[in-house]
Coordinates of C-alpha atoms in Angstrom, one line a residue:
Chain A
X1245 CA -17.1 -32.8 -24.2
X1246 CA -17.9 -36.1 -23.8
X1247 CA -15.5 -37.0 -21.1
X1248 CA -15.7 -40.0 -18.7
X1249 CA -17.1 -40.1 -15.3
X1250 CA -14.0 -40.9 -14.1
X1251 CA -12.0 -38.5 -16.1
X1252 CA -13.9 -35.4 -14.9
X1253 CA -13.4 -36.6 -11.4
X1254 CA -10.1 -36.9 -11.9
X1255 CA -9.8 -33.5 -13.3
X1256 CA -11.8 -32.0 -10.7
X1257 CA -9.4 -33.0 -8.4
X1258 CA -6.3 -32.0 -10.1
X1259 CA -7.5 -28.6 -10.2
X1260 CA -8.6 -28.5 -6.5
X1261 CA -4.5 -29.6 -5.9
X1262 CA -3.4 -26.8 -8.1
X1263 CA -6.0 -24.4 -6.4
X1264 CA -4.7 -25.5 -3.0
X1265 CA -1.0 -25.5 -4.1
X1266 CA -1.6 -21.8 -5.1
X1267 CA -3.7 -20.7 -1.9
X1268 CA -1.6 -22.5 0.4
X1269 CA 1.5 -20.3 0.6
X1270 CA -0.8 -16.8 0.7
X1271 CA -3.3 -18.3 3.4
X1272 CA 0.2 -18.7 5.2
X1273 CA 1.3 -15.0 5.1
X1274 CA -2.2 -14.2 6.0
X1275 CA -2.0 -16.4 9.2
X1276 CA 1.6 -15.3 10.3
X1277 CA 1.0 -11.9 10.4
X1278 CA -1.2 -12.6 13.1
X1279 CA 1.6 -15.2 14.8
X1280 CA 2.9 -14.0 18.0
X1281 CA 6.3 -15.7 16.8
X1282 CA 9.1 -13.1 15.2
X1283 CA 9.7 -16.0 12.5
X1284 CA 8.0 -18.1 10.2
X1285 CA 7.1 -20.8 13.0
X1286 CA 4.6 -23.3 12.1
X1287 CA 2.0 -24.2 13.7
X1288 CA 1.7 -20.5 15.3
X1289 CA 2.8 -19.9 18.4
X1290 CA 0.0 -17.9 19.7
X1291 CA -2.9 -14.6 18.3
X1292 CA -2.1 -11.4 18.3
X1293 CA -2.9 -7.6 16.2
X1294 CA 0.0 -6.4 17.7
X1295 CA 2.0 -6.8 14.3
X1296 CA -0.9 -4.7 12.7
X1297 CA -1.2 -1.9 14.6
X1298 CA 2.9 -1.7 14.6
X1299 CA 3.1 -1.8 11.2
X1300 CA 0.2 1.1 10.7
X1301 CA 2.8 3.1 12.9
X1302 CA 5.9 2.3 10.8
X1303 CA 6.6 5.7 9.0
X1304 CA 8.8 3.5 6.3
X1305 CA 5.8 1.6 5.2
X1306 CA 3.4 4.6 4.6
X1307 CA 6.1 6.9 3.0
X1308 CA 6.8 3.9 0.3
X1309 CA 2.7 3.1 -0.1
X1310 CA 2.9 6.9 -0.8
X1311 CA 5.5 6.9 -3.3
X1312 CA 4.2 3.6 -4.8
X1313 CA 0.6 5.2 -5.3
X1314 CA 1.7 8.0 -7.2
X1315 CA 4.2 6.4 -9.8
X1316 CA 1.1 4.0 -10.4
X1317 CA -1.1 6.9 -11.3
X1318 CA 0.7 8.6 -13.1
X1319 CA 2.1 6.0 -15.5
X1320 CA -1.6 4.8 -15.8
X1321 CA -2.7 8.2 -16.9
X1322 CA 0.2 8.1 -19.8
X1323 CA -0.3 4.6 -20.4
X1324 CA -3.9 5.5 -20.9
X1325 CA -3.6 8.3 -23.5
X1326 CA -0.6 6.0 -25.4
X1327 CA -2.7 2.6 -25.2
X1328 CA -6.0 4.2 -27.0
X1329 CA -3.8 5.9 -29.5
X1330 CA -2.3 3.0 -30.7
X1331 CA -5.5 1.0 -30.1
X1332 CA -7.4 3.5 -32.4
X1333 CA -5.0 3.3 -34.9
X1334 CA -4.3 -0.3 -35.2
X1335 CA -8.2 -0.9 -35.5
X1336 CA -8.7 1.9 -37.9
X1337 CA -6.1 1.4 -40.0
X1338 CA -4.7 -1.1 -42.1
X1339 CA -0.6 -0.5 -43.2
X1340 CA 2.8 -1.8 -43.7
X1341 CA 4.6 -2.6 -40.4
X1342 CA 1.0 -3.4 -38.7
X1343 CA 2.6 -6.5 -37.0
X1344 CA 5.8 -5.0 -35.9
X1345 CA 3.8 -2.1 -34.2
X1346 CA 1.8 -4.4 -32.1
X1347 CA 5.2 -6.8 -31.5
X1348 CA 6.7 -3.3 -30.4
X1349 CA 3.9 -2.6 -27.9
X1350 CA 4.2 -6.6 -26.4
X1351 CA 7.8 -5.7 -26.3
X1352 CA 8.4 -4.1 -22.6
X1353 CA 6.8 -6.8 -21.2
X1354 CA 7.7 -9.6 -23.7
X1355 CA 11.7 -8.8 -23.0
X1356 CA 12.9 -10.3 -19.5
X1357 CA 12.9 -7.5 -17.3
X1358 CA 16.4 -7.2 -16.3
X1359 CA 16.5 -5.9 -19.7
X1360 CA 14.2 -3.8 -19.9
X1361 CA 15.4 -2.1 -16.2
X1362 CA 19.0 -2.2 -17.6
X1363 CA 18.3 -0.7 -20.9
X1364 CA 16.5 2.4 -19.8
X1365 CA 18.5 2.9 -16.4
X1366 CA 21.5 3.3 -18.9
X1367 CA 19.8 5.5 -21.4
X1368 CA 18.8 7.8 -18.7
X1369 CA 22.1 7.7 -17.2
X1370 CA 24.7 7.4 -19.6
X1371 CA 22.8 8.2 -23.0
X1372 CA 20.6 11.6 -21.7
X1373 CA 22.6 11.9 -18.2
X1374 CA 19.2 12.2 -15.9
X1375 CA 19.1 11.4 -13.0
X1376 CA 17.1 8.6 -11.6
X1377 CA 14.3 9.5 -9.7
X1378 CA 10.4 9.1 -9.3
X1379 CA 10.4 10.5 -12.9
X1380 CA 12.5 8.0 -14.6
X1381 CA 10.3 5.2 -12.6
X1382 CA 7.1 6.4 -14.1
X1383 CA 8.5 6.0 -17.5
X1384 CA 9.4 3.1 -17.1
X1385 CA 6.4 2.0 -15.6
X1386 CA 4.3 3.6 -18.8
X1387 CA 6.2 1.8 -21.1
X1388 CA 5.3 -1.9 -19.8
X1389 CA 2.0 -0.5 -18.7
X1390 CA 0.8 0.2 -22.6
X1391 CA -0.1 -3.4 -23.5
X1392 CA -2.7 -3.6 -20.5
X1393 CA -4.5 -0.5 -21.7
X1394 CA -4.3 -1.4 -25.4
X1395 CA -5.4 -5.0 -25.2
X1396 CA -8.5 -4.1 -23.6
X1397 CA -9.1 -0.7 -26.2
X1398 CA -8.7 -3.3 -29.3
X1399 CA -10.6 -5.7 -28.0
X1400 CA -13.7 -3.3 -27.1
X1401 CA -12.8 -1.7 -30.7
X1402 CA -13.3 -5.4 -32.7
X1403 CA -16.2 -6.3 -30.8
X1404 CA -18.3 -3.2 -31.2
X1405 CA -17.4 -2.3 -34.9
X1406 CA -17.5 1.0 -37.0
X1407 CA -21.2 1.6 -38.0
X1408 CA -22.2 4.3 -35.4
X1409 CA -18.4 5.9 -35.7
X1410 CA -19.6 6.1 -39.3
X1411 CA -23.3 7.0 -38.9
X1412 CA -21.9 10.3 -36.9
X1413 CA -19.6 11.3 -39.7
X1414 CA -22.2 10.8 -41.9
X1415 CA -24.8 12.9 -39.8
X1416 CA -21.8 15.9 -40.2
X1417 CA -19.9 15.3 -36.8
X1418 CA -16.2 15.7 -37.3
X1419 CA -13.1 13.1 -36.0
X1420 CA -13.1 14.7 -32.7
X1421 CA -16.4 15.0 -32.2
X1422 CA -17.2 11.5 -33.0
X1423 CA -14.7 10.5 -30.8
X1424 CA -16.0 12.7 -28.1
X1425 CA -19.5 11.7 -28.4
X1426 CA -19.1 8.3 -28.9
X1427 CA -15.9 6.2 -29.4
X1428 CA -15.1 7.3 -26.2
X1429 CA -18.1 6.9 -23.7
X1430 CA -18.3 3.1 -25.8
X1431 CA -14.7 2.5 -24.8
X1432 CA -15.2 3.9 -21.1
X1433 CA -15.6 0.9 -19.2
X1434 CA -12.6 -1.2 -21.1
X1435 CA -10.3 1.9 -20.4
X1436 CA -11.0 1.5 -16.7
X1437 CA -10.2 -2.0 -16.8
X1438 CA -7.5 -1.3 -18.9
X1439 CA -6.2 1.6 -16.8
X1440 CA -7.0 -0.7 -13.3
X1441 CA -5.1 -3.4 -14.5
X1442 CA -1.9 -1.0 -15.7
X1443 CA -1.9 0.8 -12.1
X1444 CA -2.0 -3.1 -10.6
X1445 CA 1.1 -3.3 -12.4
X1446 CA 2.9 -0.7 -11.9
X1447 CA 2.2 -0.8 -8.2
X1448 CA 3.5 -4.4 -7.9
X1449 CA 6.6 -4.4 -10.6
X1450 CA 10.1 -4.2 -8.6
X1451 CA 12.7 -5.4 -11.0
X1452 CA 12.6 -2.5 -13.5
X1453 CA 11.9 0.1 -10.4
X1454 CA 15.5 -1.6 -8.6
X1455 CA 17.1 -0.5 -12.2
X1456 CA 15.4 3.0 -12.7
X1457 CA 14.5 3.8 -8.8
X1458 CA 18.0 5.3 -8.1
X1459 CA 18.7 5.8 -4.2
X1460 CA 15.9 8.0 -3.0
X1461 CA 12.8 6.7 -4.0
X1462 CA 11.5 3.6 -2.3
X1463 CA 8.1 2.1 -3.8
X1464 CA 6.1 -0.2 -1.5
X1465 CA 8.2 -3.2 -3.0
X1466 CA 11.2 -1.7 -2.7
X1467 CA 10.6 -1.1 0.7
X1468 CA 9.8 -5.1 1.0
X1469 CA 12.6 -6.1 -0.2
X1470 CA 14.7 -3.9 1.8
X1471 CA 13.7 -4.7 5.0
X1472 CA 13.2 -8.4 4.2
X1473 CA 16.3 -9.8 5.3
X1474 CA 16.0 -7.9 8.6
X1475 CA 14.8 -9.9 11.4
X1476 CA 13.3 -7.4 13.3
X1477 CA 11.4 -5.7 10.6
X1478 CA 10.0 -9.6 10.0
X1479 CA 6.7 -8.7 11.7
X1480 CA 6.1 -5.7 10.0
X1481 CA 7.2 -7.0 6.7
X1482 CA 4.9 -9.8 7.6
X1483 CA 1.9 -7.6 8.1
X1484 CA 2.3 -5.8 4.8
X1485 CA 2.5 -9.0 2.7
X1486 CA -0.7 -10.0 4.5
X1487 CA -2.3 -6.5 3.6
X1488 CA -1.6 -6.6 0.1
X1489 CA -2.8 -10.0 -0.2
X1490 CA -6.1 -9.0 1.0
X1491 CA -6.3 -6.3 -1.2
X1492 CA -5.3 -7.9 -4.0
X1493 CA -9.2 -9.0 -4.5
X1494 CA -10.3 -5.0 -5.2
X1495 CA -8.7 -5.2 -8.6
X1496 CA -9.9 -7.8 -9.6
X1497 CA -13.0 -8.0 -8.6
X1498 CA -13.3 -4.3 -10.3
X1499 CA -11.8 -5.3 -13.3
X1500 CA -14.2 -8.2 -14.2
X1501 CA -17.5 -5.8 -13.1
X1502 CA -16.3 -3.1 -15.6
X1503 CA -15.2 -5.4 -18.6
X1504 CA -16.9 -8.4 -20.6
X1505 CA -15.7 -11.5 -19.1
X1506 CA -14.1 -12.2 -22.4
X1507 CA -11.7 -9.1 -22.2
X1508 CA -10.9 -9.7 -18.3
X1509 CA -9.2 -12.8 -19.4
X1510 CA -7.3 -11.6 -22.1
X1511 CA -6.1 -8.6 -20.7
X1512 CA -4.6 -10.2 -17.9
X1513 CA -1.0 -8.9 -18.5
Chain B
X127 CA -8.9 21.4 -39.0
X128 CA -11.3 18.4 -38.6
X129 CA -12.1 18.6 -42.2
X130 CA -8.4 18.5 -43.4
X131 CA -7.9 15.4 -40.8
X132 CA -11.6 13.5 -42.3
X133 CA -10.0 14.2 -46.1
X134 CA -6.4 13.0 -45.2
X135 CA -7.1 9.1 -43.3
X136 CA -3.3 9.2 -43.7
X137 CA -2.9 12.1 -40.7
X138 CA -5.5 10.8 -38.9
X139 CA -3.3 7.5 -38.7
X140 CA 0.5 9.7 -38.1
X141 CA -1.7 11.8 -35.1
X142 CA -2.8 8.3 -33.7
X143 CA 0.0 6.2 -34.3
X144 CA 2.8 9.3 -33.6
X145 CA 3.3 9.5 -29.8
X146 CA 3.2 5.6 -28.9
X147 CA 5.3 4.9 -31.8
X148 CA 7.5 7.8 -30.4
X149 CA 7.8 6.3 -27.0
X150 CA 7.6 3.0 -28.0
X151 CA 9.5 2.7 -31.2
X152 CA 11.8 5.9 -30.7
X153 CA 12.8 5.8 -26.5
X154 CA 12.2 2.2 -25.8
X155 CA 13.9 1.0 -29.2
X156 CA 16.2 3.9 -28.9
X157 CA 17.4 2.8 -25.1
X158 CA 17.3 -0.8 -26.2
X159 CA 20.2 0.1 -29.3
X160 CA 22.2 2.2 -26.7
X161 CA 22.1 -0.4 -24.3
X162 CA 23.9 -2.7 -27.1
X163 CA 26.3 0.0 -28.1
X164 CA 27.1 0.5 -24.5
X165 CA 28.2 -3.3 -24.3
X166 CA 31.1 -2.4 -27.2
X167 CA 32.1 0.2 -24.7
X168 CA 34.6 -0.6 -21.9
X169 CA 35.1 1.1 -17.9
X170 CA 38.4 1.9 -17.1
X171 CA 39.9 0.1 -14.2
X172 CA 41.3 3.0 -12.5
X173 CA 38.6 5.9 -12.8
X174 CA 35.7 3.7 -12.9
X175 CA 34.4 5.7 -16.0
X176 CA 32.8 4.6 -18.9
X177 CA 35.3 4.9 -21.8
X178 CA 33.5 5.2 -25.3
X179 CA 36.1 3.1 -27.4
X180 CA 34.8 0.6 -29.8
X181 CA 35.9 -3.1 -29.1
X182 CA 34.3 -6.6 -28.4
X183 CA 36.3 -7.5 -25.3
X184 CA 33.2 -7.7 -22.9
X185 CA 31.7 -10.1 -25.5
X186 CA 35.3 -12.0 -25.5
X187 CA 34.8 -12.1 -21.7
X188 CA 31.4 -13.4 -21.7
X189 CA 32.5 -16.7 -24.4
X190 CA 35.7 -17.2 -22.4
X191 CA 34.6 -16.6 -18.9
X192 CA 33.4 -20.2 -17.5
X193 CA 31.1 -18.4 -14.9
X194 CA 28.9 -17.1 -17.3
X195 CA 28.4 -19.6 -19.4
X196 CA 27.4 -21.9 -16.3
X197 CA 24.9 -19.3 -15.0
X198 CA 23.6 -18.8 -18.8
X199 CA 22.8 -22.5 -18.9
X200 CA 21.4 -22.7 -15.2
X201 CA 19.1 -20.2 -16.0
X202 CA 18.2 -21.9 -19.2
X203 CA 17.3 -25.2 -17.2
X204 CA 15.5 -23.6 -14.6
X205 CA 13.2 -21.8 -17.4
X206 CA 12.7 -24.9 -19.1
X207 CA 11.9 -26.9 -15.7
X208 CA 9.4 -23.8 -14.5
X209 CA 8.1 -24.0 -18.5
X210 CA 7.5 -27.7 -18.0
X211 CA 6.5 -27.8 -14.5
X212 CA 4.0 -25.3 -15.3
X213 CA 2.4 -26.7 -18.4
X214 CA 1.5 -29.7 -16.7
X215 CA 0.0 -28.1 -13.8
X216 CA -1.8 -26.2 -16.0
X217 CA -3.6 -28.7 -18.2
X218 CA -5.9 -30.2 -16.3
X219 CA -7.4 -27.2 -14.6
X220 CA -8.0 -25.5 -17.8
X221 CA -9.4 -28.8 -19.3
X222 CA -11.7 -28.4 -16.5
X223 CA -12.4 -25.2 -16.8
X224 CA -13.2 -25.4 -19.7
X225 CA -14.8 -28.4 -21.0
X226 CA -16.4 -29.6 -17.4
X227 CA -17.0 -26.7 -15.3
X228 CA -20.3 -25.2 -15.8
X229 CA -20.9 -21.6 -16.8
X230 CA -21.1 -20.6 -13.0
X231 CA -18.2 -22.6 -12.1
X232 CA -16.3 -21.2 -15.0
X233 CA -16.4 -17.8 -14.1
X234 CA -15.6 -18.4 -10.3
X235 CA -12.2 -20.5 -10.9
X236 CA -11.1 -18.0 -13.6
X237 CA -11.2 -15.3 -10.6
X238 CA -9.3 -18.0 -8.6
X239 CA -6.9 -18.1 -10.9
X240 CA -6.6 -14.0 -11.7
X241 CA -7.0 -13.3 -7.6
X242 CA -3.1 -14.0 -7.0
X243 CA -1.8 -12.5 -10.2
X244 CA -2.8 -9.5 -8.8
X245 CA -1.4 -10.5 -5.5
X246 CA 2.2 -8.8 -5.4
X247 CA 4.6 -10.6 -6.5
X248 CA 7.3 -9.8 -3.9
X249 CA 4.9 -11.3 -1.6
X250 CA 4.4 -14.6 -3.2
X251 CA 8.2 -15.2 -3.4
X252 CA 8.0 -14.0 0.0
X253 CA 5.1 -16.7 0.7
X254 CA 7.5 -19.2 -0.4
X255 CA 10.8 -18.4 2.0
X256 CA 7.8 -18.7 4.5
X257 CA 6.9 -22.3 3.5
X258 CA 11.0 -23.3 2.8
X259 CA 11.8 -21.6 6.4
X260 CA 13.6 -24.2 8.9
X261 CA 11.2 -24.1 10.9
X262 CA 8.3 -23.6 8.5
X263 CA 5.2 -25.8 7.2
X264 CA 7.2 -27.8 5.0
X265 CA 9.8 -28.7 7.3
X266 CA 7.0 -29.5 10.0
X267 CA 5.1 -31.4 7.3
X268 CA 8.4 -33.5 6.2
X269 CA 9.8 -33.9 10.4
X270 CA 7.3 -36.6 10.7
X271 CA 8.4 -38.8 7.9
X272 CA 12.5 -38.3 8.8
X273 CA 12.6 -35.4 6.3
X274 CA 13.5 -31.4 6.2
X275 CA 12.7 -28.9 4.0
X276 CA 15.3 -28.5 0.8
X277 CA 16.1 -24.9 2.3
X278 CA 16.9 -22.5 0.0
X279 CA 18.5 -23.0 -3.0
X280 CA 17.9 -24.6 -6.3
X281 CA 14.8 -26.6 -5.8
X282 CA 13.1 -23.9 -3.9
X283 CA 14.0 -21.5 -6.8
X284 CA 12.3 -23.7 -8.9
X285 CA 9.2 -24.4 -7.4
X286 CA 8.8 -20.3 -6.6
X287 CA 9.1 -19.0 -9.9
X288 CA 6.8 -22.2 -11.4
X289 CA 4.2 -20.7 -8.7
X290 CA 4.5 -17.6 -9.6
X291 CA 4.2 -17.9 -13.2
X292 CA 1.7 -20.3 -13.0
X293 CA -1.8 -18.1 -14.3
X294 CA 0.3 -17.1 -17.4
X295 CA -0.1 -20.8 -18.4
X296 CA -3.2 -21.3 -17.3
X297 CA -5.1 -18.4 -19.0
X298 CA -3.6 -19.2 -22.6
X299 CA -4.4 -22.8 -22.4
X300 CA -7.7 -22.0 -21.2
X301 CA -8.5 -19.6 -23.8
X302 CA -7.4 -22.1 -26.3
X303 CA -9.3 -25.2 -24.8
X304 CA -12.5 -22.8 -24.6
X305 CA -12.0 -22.4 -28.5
X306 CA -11.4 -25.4 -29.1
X307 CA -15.0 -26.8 -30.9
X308 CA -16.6 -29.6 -29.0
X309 CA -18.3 -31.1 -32.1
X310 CA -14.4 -31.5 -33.0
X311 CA -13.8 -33.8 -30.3
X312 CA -17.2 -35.8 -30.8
X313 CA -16.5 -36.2 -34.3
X314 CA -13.2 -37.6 -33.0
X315 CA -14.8 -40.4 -30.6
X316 CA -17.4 -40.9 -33.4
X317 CA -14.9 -41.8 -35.3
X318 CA -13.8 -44.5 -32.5
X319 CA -10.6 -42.7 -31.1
X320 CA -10.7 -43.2 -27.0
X321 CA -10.1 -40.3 -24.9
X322 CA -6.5 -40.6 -24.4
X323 CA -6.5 -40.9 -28.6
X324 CA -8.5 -37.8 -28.5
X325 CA -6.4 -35.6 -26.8
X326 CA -2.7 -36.3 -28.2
X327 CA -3.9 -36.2 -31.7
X328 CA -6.8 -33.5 -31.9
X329 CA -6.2 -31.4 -28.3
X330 CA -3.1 -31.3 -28.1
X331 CA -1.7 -29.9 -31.3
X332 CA -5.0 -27.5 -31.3
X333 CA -3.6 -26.5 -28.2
X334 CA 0.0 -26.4 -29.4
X335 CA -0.2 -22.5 -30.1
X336 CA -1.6 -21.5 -26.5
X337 CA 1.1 -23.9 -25.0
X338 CA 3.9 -21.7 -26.6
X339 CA 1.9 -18.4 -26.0
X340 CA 2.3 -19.2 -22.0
X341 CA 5.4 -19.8 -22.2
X342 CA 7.0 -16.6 -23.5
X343 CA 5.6 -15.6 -20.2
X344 CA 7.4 -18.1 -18.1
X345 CA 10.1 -17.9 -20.2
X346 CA 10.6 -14.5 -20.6
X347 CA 9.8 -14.2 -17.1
X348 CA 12.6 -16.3 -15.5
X349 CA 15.3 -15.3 -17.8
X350 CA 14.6 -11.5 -16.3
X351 CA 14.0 -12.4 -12.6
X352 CA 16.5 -11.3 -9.9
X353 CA 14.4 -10.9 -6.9
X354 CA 12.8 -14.6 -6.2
X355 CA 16.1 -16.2 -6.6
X356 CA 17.8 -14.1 -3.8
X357 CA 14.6 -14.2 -1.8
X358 CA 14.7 -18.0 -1.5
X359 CA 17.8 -19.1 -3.8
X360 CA 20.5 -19.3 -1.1
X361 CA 23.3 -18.4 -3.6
X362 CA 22.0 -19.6 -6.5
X363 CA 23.0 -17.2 -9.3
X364 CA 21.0 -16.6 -12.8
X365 CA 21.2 -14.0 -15.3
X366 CA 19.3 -11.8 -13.8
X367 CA 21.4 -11.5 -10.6
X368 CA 24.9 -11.4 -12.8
X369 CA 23.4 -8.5 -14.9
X370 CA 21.8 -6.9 -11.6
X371 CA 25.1 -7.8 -9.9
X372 CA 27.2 -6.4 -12.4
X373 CA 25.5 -3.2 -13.0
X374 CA 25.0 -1.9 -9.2
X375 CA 27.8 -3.7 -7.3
X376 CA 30.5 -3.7 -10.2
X377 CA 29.8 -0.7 -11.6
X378 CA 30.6 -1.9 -14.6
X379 CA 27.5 -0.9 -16.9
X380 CA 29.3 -1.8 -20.4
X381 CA 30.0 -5.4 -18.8
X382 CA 26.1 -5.6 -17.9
X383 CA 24.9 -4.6 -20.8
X384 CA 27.3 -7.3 -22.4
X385 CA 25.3 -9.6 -20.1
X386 CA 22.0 -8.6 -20.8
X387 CA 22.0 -9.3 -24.6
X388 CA 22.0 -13.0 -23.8
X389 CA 18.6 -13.3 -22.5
X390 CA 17.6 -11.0 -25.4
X391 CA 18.9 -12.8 -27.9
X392 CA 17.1 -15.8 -26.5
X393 CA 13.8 -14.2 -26.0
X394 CA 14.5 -12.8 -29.8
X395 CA 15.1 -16.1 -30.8
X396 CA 11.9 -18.1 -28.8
X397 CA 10.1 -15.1 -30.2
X398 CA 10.5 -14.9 -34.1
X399 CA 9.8 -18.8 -33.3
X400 CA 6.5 -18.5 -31.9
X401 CA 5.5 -16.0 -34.2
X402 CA 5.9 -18.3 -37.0
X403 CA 3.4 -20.6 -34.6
X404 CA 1.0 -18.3 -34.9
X405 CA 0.6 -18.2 -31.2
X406 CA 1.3 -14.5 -30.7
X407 CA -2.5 -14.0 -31.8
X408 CA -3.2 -15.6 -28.3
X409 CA -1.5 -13.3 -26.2

């Protein structure tokens, strides 16, 4: 584009601002959890790893990194298996309702979450009479989790056609087969994106889980949020924001080595 | 087996499309209609039980009631404000992502920008009662001048949930800037329109569609939110809170699910709107 001199130098600053104004705030978690001060003081008082090796020992955190690990999985695994369904068959197929189906699958996520939380916490509780539990958290999970796993399946599906799906029917190999043999191993590395991003999801969301958690399970961000208004615990609390910060990068860093750079952006929730 | 499914494409599609459209379309749907026939329900005072009796008094309650239609239009401001607040922020780094940055560049700032989606979320709210604190960098930054920090409340709000939705505008409107044909814009200052000419009459309404797409995200996205506004909201109440409220501390699970068709009905609303934009092909 033939922008000015002084236009793109303008711009290039703007977006160094907006990078800053984003970094900032994370840089400062990262920074106080090694801040001998019990609050927020800025500039830091003093250095310390004390905070770190209390908040290894704090049996609250682990339990709830636990907890928070699992309901990931296992609503990737379902969100998976649903997301490639409905992938496959919205590529495959052309039929009446097309659009609603993939309005239906933006839905969960589309829909504010209170709603979402609110509407299932009452169908379990008042419609089905369940009780809340992990099991009603993974659920929930899967259902907002779909989208991640099916944006990146259609999008590996448009790019890389039907001719060899066709050339194995033709050759004699049946649906499953063909599926088997190679829909599957072509769609392998957006699944894993797909899946990485759902279990980055579901291991972050807290408004849903606060609806659909009930009073025994505590997920990592439950467990946050719990212990966030409690001065003493600010340290630890501190410590675990910092971690999760830092490990933020895995994902994503994953994510865009296992999908076309094209798919990593548009799968992004 | 396989033959019967390779003669009958129509099976093929009902075994595919059959369990998401059951969990999707059946359980999500389903909960979604029970949640709206559980708002024509009422609790009775006494037992605290959910009575099922038919009537519209929790909608009465929600036109009458002054308090909610104050936090419904709160809300509504503060998702426009983060909407706008965000759009603008937005712009230029995507311009420059996408029209200045080389290829190298390119991929490197659309990490930056994906790194802290995938930070937690609780802790960027978090971040932010960090930088709001009394005694945190934003009061230290503003002492010197004869300034605090706003504290928590409104303003704060604002600014947190703009952060945090922040790479849900920026992805769209790069995605539809990278689209957007650069032989478009020279045949624009060929045609002797000046930069500024350029983007209001050929960027922007290009653009238009990916504006919209990022901002069912920060719409949708503040009109759901709970957790940021008590984490650095003072007392500020929105939707979210009143349904959250409503359901856990009231008990009152008809009442909330009263509550919770407003922001659906807005959402519903922005959404059939969009839709006609075409934007939800940019999602």
């Amino acid at each position: 584009m033939n922008l000015s001199r002084r236009t793109r130098r303008v711009l290039g600053a703007l977006t160094a601002l907006v990078l800053g104004f984003v970094y900032l705030p994370l840089m400062l978690v990262v920074i106080n959890s090694f801040n001998t001060s019990r609050t927020f003081g800025w500039p830091p008082d003093g250095f310390t790893t004390s905070w770190w090796s209390a908040a290894w020992r704090s049996e609250g955190a682990r339990s709830a990194l636990l907890t928070s690990v699992q309901v990931a999985l296992l609503s990737t695994v379902v969100a998976l298996v649903l997301g490639t369904m409905a992938a496959l068959a919205l590529h495959r197929f052309d039929f009446f309702g097309r659009d609603v189906v993939s309005l239906l699958i933006i839905l969960p996520i589309a829909l504010p979450g209170v709603v979402t939380g609110i509407a299932l916490a009452n169908a379990f509780t008042t419609m089905i009479g369940v009780k809340l539990g992990l099991l009603t958290v993974v659920v929930a999970h899967a259902t907002f989790c779909i989208v991640t796993v099916f944006n990146n399946a259609i999008a590996r599906l448009r790019r890389m056609g039907g001719n060899l799906e066709e050339a194995s029917m033709d050759l004699g190999a049946g649906a499953f087969t063909t599926f088997r043999l190679i829909t599957l191993p072509m769609l392998r590395s957006a699944l894993l994106a797909g899946g990485l991003l759902a279990f980055a999801l579901s291991f972050d969301e807290i408004i849903v889980t606060t609806f659909t958690a009930g009073a025994g399970v505590q997920t990592l961000p439950i467990w946050i949020f719990s212990n966030l208004f409690r001065p003493n615990q600010a340290p630890v609390v501190n410590v675990v924001a910092a971690a999760l910060i830092l490990l933020s990068v895995l994902p994503i860093w994953l994510a865009q080595r296992l999908a076309g750079s094209d798919e990593g952006v548009a799968s992004s929730r | 087996m396989t033959d019967i499914l390779h003669r009958h494409p129509r099976l093929r599609l009902a075994g595919l499309l059959g369990p998401p459209m059951l969990w999707l379309g059946v359980a999500y749907l389903g909960a979604l209609a029970a949640l709206f026939i559980t708002s024509l329900w009422t609790v009775n005072t006494f037992t605290g039980s959910i009575q099922r009796e038919w009537n519209l008094d929790n909608f009465r309650d929600l036109l009458t009631l002054e308090v909610y239609r104050a936090i419904t239009v709160r809300t509504l401001l503060i998702a426009v404000a983060v909407t706008v607040i965000d759009a603008l922020l937005a712009f230029p780094i995507a311009l420059f992502m996408a029209k200045v940055a080389t290829r190298r560049w390119q991929k490197i700032l659309v990490i930056a920008v994906l790194t802290p989606l995938w930070a937690s979320y609780l802790v960027k709210a978090y971040a932010w009662r960090a930088m709001f604190s009394g005694t945190g960098p934003i009061a230290w930054m503003a002492e010197p001048l004869g300034l605090g920090t706003p504290g928590y409340g409104l303003a704060a709000t604002v600014v947190t949930l703009a952060y945090l939705w922040l790479p849900y505008m920026i992805l769209p409107l790069y995605a539809g800037l990278e689209r957007l044909p650069n032989s478009l814009l020279e045949a624009s200052s060929d045609l002797g329109a000046g930069g500024a000419t350029t983007l209001r009459r050929v960027v922007l309404p290009i653009l238009m569609p990916a504006v919209v797409a990022g901002s069912i995200f920060t719409f949708s996205l503040t009109l759901g939110d709970y957790i940021a506004v008590k984490i650095v909201g003072g007392g500020t109440q929105m939707l979210g809170n009143a349904v959250y409220d409503t359901f856990l501390t009231g008990n009152n699970m008809p009442f909330a699910a009263a509550l919770s068709t407003i922001p659906v009905l807005i959402m519903l609303v922005y959404l059939s709107a969009a839709r006609r934009s075409g934007a939800l092909e940019n999602l």
